[in-house]
PDB file of N, CA and C in Angstrom:
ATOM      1  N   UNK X   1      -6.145 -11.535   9.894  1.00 51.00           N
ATOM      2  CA  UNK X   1      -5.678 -11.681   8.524  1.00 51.00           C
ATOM      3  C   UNK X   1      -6.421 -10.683   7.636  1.00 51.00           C
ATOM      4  N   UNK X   2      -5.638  -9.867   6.874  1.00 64.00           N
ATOM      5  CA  UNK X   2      -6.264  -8.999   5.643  1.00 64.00           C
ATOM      6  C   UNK X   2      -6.945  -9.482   5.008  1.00 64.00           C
ATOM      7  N   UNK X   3      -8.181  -9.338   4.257  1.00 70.00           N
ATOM      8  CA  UNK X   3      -8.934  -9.249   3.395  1.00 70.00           C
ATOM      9  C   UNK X   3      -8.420  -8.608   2.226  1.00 70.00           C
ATOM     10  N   UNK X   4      -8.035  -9.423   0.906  1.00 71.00           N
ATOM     11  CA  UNK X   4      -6.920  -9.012   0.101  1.00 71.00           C
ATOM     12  C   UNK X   4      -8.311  -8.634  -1.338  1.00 71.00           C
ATOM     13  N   UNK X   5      -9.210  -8.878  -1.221  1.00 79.00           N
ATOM     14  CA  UNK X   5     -10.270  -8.515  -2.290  1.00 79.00           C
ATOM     15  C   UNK X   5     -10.331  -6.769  -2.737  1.00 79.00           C
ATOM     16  N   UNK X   6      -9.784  -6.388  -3.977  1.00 90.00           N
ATOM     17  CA  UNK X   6     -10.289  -4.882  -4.398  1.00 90.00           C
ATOM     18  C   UNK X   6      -8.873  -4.288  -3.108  1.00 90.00           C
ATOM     19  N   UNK X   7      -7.609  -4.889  -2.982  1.00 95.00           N
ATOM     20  CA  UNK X   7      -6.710  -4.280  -2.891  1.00 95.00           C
ATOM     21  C   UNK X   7      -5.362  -3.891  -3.517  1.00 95.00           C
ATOM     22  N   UNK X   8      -4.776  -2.402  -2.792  1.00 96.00           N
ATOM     23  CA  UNK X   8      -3.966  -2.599  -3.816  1.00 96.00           C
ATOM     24  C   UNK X   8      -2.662  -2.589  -2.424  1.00 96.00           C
ATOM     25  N   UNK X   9      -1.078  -2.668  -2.710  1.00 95.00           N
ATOM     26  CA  UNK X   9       0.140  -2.494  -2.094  1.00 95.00           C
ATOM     27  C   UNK X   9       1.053  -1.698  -2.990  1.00 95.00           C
ATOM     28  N   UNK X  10       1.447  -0.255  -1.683  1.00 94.00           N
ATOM     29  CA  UNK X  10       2.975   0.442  -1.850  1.00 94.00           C
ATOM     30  C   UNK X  10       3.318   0.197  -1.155  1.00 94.00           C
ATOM     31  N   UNK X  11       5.053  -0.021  -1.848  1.00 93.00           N
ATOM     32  CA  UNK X  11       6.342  -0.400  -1.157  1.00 93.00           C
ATOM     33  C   UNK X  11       6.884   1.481  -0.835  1.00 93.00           C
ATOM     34  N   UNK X  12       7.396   1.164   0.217  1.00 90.00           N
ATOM     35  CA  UNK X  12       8.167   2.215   0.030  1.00 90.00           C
ATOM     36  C   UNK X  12       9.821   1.955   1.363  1.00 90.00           C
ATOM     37  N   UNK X  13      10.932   2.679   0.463  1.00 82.00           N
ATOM     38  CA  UNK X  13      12.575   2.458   1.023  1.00 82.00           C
ATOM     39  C   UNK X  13      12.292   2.900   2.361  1.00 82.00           C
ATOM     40  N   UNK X  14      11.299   4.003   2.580  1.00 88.00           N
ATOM     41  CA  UNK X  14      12.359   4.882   4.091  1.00 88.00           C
ATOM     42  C   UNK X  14      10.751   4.465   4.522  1.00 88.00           C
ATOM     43  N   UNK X  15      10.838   4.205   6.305  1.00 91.00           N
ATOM     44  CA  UNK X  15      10.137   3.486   7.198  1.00 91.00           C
ATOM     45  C   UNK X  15       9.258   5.300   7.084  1.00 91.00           C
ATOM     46  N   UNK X  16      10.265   6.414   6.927  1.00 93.00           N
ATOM     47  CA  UNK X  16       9.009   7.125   7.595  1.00 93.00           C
ATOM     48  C   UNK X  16       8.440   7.776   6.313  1.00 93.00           C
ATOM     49  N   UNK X  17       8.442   7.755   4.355  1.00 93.00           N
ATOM     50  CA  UNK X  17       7.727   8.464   3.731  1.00 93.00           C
ATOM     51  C   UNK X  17       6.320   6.976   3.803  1.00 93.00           C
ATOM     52  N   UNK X  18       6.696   5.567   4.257  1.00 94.00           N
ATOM     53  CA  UNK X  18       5.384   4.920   4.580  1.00 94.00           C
ATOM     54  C   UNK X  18       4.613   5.520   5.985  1.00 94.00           C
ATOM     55  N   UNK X  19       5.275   6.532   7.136  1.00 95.00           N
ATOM     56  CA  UNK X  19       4.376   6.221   7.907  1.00 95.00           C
ATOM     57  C   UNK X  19       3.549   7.819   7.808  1.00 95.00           C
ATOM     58  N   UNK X  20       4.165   8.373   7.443  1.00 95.00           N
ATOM     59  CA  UNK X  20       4.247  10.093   6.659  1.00 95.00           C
ATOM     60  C   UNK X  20       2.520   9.836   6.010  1.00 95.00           C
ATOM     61  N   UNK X  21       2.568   9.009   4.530  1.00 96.00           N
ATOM     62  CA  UNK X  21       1.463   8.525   3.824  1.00 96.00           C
ATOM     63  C   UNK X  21      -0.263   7.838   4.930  1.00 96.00           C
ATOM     64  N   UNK X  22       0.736   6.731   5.705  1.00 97.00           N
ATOM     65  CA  UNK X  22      -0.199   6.188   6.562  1.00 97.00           C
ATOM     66  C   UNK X  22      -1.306   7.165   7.584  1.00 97.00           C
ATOM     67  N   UNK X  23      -0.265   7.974   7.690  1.00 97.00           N
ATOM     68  CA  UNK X  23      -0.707   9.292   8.830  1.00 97.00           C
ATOM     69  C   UNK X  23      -1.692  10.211   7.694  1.00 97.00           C
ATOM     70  N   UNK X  24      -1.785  10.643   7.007  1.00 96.00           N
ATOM     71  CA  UNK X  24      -2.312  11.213   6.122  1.00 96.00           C
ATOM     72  C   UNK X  24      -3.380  10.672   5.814  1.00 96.00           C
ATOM     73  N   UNK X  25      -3.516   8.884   5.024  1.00 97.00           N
ATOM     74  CA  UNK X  25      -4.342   8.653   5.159  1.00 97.00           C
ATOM     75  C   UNK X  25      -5.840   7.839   6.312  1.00 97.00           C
ATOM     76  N   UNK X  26      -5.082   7.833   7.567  1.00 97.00           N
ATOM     77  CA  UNK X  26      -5.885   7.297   8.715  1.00 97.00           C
ATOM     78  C   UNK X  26      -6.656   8.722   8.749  1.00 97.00           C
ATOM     79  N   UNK X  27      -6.013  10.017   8.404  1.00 96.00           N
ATOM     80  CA  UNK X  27      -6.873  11.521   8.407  1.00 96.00           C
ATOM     81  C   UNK X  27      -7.989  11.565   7.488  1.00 96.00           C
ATOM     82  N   UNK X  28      -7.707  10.968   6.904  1.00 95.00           N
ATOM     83  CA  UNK X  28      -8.754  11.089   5.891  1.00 95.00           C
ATOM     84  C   UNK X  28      -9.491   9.547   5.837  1.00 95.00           C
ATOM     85  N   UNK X  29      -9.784   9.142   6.786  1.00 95.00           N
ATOM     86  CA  UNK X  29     -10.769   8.227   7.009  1.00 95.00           C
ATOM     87  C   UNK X  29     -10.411   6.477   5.994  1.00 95.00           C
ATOM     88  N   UNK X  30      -9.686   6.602   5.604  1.00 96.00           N
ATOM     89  CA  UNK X  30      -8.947   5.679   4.723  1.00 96.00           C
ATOM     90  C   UNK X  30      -8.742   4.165   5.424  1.00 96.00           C
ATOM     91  N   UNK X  31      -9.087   3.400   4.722  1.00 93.00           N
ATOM     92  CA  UNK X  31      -9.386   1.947   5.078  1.00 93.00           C
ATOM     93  C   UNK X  31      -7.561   1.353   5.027  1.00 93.00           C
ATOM     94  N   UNK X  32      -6.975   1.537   5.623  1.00 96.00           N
ATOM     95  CA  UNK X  32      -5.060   1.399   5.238  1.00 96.00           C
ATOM     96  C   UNK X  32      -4.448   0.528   6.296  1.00 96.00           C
ATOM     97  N   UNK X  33      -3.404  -0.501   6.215  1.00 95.00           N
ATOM     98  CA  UNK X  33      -2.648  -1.288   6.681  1.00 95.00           C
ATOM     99  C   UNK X  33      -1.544  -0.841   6.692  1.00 95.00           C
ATOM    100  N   UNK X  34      -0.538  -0.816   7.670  1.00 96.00           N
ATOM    101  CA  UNK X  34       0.815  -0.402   7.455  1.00 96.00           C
ATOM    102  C   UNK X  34       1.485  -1.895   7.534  1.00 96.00           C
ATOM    103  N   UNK X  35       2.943  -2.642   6.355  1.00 93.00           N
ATOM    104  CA  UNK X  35       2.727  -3.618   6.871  1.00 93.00           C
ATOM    105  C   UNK X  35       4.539  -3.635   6.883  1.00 93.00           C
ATOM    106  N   UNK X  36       5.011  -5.131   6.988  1.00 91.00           N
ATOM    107  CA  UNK X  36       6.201  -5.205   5.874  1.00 91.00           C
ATOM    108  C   UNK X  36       6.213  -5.340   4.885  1.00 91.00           C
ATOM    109  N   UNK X  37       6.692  -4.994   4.104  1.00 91.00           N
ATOM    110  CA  UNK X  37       6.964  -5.455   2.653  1.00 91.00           C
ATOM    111  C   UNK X  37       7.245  -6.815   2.325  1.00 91.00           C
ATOM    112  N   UNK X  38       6.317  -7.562   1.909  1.00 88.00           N
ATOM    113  CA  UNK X  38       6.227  -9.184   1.721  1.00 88.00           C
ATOM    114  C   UNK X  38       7.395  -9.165   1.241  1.00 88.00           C
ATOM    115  N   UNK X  39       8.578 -10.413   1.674  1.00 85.00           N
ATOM    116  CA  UNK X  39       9.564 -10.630   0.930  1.00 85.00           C
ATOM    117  C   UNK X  39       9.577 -11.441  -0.295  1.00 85.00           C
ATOM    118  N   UNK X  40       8.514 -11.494  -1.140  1.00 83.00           N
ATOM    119  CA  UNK X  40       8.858 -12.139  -2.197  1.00 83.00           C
ATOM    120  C   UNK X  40       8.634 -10.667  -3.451  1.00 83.00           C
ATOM    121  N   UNK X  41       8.595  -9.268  -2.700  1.00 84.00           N
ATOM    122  CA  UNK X  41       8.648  -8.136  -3.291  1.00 84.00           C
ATOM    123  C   UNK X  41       9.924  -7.518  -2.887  1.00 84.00           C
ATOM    124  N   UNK X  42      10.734  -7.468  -1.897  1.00 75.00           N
ATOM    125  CA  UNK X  42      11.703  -6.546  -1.363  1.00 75.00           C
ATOM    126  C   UNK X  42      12.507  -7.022  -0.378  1.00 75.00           C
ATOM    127  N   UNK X  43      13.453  -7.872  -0.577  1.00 69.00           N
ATOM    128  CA  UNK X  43      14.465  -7.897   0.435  1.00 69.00           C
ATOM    129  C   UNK X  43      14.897  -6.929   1.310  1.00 69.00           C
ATOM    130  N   UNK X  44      14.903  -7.144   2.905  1.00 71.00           N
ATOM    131  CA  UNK X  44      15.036  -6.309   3.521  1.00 71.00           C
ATOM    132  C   UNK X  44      14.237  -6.113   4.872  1.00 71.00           C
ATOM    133  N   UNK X  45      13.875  -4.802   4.820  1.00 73.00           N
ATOM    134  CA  UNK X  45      13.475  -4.292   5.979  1.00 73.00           C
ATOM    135  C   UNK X  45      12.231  -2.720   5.937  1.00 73.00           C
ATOM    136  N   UNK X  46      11.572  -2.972   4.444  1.00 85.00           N
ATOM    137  CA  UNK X  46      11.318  -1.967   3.831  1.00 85.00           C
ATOM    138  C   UNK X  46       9.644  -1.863   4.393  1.00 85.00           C
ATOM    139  N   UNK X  47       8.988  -1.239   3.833  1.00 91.00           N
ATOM    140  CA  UNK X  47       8.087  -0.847   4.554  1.00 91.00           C
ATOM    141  C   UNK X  47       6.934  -0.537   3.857  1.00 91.00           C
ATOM    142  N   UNK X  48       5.310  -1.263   3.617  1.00 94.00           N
ATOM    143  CA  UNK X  48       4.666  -1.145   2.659  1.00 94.00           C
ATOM    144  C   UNK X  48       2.968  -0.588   3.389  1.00 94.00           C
ATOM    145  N   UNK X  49       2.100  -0.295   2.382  1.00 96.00           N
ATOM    146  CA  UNK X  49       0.544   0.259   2.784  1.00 96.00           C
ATOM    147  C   UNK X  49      -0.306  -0.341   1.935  1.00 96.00           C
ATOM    148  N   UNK X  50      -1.021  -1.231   2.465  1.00 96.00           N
ATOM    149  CA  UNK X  50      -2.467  -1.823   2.053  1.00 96.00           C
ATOM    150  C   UNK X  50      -3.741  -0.976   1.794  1.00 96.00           C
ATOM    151  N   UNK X  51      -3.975  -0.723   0.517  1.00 96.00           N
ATOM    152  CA  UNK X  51      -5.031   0.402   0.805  1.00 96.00           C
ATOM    153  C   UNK X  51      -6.218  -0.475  -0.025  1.00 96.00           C
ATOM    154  N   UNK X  52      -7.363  -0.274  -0.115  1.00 95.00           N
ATOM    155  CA  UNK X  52      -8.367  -0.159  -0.543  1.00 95.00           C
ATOM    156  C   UNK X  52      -8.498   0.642  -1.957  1.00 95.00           C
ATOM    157  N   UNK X  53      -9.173   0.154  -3.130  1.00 94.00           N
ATOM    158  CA  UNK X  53      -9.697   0.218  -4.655  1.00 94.00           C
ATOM    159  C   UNK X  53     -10.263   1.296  -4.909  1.00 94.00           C
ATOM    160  N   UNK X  54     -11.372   1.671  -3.339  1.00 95.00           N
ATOM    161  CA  UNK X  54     -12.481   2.978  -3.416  1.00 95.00           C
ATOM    162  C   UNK X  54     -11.536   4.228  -2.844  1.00 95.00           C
ATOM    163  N   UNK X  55     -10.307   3.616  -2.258  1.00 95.00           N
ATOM    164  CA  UNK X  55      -9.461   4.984  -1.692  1.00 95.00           C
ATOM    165  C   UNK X  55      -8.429   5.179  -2.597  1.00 95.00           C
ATOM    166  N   UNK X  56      -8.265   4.903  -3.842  1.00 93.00           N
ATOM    167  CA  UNK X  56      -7.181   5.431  -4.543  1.00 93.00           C
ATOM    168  C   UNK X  56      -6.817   6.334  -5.205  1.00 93.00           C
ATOM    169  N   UNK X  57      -7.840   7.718  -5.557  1.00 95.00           N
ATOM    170  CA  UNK X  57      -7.879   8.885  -5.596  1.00 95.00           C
ATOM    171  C   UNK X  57      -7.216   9.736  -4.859  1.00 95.00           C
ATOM    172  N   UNK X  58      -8.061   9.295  -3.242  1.00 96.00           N
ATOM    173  CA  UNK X  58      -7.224  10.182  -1.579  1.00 96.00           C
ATOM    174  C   UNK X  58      -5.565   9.625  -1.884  1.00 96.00           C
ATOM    175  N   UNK X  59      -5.054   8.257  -2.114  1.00 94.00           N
ATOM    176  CA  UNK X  59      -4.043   7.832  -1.692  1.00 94.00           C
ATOM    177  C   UNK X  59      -2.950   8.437  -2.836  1.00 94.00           C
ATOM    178  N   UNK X  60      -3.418   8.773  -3.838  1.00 92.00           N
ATOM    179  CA  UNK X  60      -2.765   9.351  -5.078  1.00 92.00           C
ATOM    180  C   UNK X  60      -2.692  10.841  -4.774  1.00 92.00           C
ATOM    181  N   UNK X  61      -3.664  11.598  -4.352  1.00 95.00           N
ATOM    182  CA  UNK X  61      -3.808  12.986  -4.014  1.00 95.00           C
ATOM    183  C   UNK X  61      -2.684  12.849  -2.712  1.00 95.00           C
ATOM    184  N   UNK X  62      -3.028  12.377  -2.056  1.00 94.00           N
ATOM    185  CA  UNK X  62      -1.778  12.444  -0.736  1.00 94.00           C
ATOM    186  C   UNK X  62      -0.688  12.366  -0.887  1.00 94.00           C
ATOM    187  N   UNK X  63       0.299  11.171  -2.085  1.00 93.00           N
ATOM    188  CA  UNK X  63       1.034  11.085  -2.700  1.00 93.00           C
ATOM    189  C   UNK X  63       1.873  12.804  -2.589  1.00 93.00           C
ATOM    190  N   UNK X  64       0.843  12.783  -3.797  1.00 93.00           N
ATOM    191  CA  UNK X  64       1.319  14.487  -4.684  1.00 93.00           C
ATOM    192  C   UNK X  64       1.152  15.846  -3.777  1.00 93.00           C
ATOM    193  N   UNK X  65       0.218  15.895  -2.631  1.00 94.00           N
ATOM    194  CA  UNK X  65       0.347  16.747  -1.878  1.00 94.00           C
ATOM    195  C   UNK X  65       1.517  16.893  -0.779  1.00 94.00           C
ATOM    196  N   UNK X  66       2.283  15.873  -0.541  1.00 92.00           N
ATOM    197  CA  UNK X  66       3.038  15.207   0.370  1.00 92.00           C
ATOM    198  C   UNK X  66       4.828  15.232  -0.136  1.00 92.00           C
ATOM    199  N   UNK X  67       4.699  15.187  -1.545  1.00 91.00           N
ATOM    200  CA  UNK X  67       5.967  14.787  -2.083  1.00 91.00           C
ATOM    201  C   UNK X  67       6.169  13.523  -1.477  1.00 91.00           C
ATOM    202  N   UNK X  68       5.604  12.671  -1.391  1.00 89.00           N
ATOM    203  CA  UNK X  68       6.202  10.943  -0.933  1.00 89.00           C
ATOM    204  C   UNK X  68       6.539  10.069  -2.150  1.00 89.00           C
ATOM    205  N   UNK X  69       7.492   9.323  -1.521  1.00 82.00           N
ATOM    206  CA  UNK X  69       8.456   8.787  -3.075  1.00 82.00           C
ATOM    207  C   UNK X  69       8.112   7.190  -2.900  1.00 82.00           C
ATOM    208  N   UNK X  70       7.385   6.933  -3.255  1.00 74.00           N
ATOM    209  CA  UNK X  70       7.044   5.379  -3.379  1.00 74.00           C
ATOM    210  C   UNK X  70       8.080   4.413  -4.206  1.00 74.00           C
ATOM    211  N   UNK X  71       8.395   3.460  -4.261  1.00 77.00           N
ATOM    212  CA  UNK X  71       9.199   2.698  -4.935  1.00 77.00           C
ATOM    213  C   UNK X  71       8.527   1.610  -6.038  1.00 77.00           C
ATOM    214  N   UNK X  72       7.370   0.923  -6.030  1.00 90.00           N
ATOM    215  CA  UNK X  72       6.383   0.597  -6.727  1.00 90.00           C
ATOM    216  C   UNK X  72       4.594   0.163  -5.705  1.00 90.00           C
ATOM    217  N   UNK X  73       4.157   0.222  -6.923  1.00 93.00           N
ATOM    218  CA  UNK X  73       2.941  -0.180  -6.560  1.00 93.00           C
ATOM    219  C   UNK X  73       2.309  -1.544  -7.078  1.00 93.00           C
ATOM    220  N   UNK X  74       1.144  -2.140  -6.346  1.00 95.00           N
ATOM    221  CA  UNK X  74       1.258  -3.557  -6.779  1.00 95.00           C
ATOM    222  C   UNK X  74      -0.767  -4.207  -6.237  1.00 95.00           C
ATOM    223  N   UNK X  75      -0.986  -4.922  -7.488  1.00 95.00           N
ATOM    224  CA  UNK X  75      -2.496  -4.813  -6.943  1.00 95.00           C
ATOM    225  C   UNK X  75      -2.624  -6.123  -6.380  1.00 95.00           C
ATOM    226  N   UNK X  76      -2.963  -6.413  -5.179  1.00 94.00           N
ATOM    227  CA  UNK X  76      -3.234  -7.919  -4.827  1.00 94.00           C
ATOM    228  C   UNK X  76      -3.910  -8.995  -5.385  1.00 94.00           C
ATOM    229  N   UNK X  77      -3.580 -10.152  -5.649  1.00 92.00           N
ATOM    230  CA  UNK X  77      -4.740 -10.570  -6.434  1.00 92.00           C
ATOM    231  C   UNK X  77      -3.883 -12.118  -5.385  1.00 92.00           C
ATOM    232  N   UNK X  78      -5.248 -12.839  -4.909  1.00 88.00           N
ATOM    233  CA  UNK X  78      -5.356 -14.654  -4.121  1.00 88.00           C
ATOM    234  C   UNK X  78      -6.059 -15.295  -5.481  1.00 88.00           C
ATOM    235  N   UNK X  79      -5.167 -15.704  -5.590  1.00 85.00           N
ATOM    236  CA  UNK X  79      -5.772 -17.411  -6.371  1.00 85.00           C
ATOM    237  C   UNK X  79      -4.845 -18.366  -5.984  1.00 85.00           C
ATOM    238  N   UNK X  80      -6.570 -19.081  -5.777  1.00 87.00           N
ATOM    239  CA  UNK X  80      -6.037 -20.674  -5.392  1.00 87.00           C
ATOM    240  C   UNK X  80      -5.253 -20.826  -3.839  1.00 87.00           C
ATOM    241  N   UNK X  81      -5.658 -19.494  -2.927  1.00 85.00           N
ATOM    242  CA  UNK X  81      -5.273 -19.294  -1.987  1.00 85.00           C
ATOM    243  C   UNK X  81      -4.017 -18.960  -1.866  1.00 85.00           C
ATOM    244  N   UNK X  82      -3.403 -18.798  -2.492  1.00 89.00           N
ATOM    245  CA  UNK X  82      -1.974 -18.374  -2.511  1.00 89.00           C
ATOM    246  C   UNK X  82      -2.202 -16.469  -2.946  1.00 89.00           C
ATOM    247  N   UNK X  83      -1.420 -15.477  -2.205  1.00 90.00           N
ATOM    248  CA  UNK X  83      -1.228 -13.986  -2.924  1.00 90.00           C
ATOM    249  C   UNK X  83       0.031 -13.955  -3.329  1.00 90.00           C
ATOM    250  N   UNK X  84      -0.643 -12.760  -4.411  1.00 91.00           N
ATOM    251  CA  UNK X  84       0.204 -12.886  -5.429  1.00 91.00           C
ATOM    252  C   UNK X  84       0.015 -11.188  -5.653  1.00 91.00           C
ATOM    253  N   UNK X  85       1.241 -10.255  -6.233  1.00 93.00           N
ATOM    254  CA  UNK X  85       1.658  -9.312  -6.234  1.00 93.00           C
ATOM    255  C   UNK X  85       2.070  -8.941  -7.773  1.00 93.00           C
ATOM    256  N   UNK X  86       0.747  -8.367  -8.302  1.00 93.00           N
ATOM    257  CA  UNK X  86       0.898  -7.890  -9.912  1.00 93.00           C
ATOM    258  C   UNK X  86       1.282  -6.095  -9.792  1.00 93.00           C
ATOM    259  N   UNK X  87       2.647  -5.956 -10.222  1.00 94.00           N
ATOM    260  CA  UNK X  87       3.116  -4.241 -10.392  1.00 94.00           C
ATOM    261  C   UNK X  87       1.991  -3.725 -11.316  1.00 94.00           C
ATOM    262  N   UNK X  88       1.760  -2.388 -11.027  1.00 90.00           N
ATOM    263  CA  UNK X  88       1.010  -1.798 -11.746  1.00 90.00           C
ATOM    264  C   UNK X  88       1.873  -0.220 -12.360  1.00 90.00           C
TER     265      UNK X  88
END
């Protein structure tokens, strides 16, 4: 089970600009989850990345070096044991 503390989640439509990103950042030493896209964010079959608070510089630079088209972004936050998915 993830450790959801000081994380954040991108969604993204096409299976490969998430695995495109993922690949990029496992290169750069990046603390990253490839997952599904929780369905209470995206019906479907879509495709999301768990990253880490201290890697969001690399994950933004990769972004823009990459041309990858994210669909939103979203910071994790558990209360009361339940997660919960605030857009940013």
């Amino acid at each position: 089970m993830l450790d959801y503390e000081n994380k954040f989640l991108i969604v993204f439509k096409s299976y490969n600009q998430a695995m495109l990103l993922f690949s990029e950042l496992k290169k750069e030493k990046c603390n990253v989850n490839l997952i599904s896209t929780p369905c209470g964010i995206s019906k479907g079959c879509s495709h999301s990345i768990v990253f880490d608070i201290d890697d969001t510089k690399t994950v933004i630079d990769a972004i823009k070096n990459n041309n990858i088209k994210s669909i939103s972004i979203y910071k994790i936050v558990k209360k009361n044991n339940k997660i919960n998915y605030i857009p940013i």
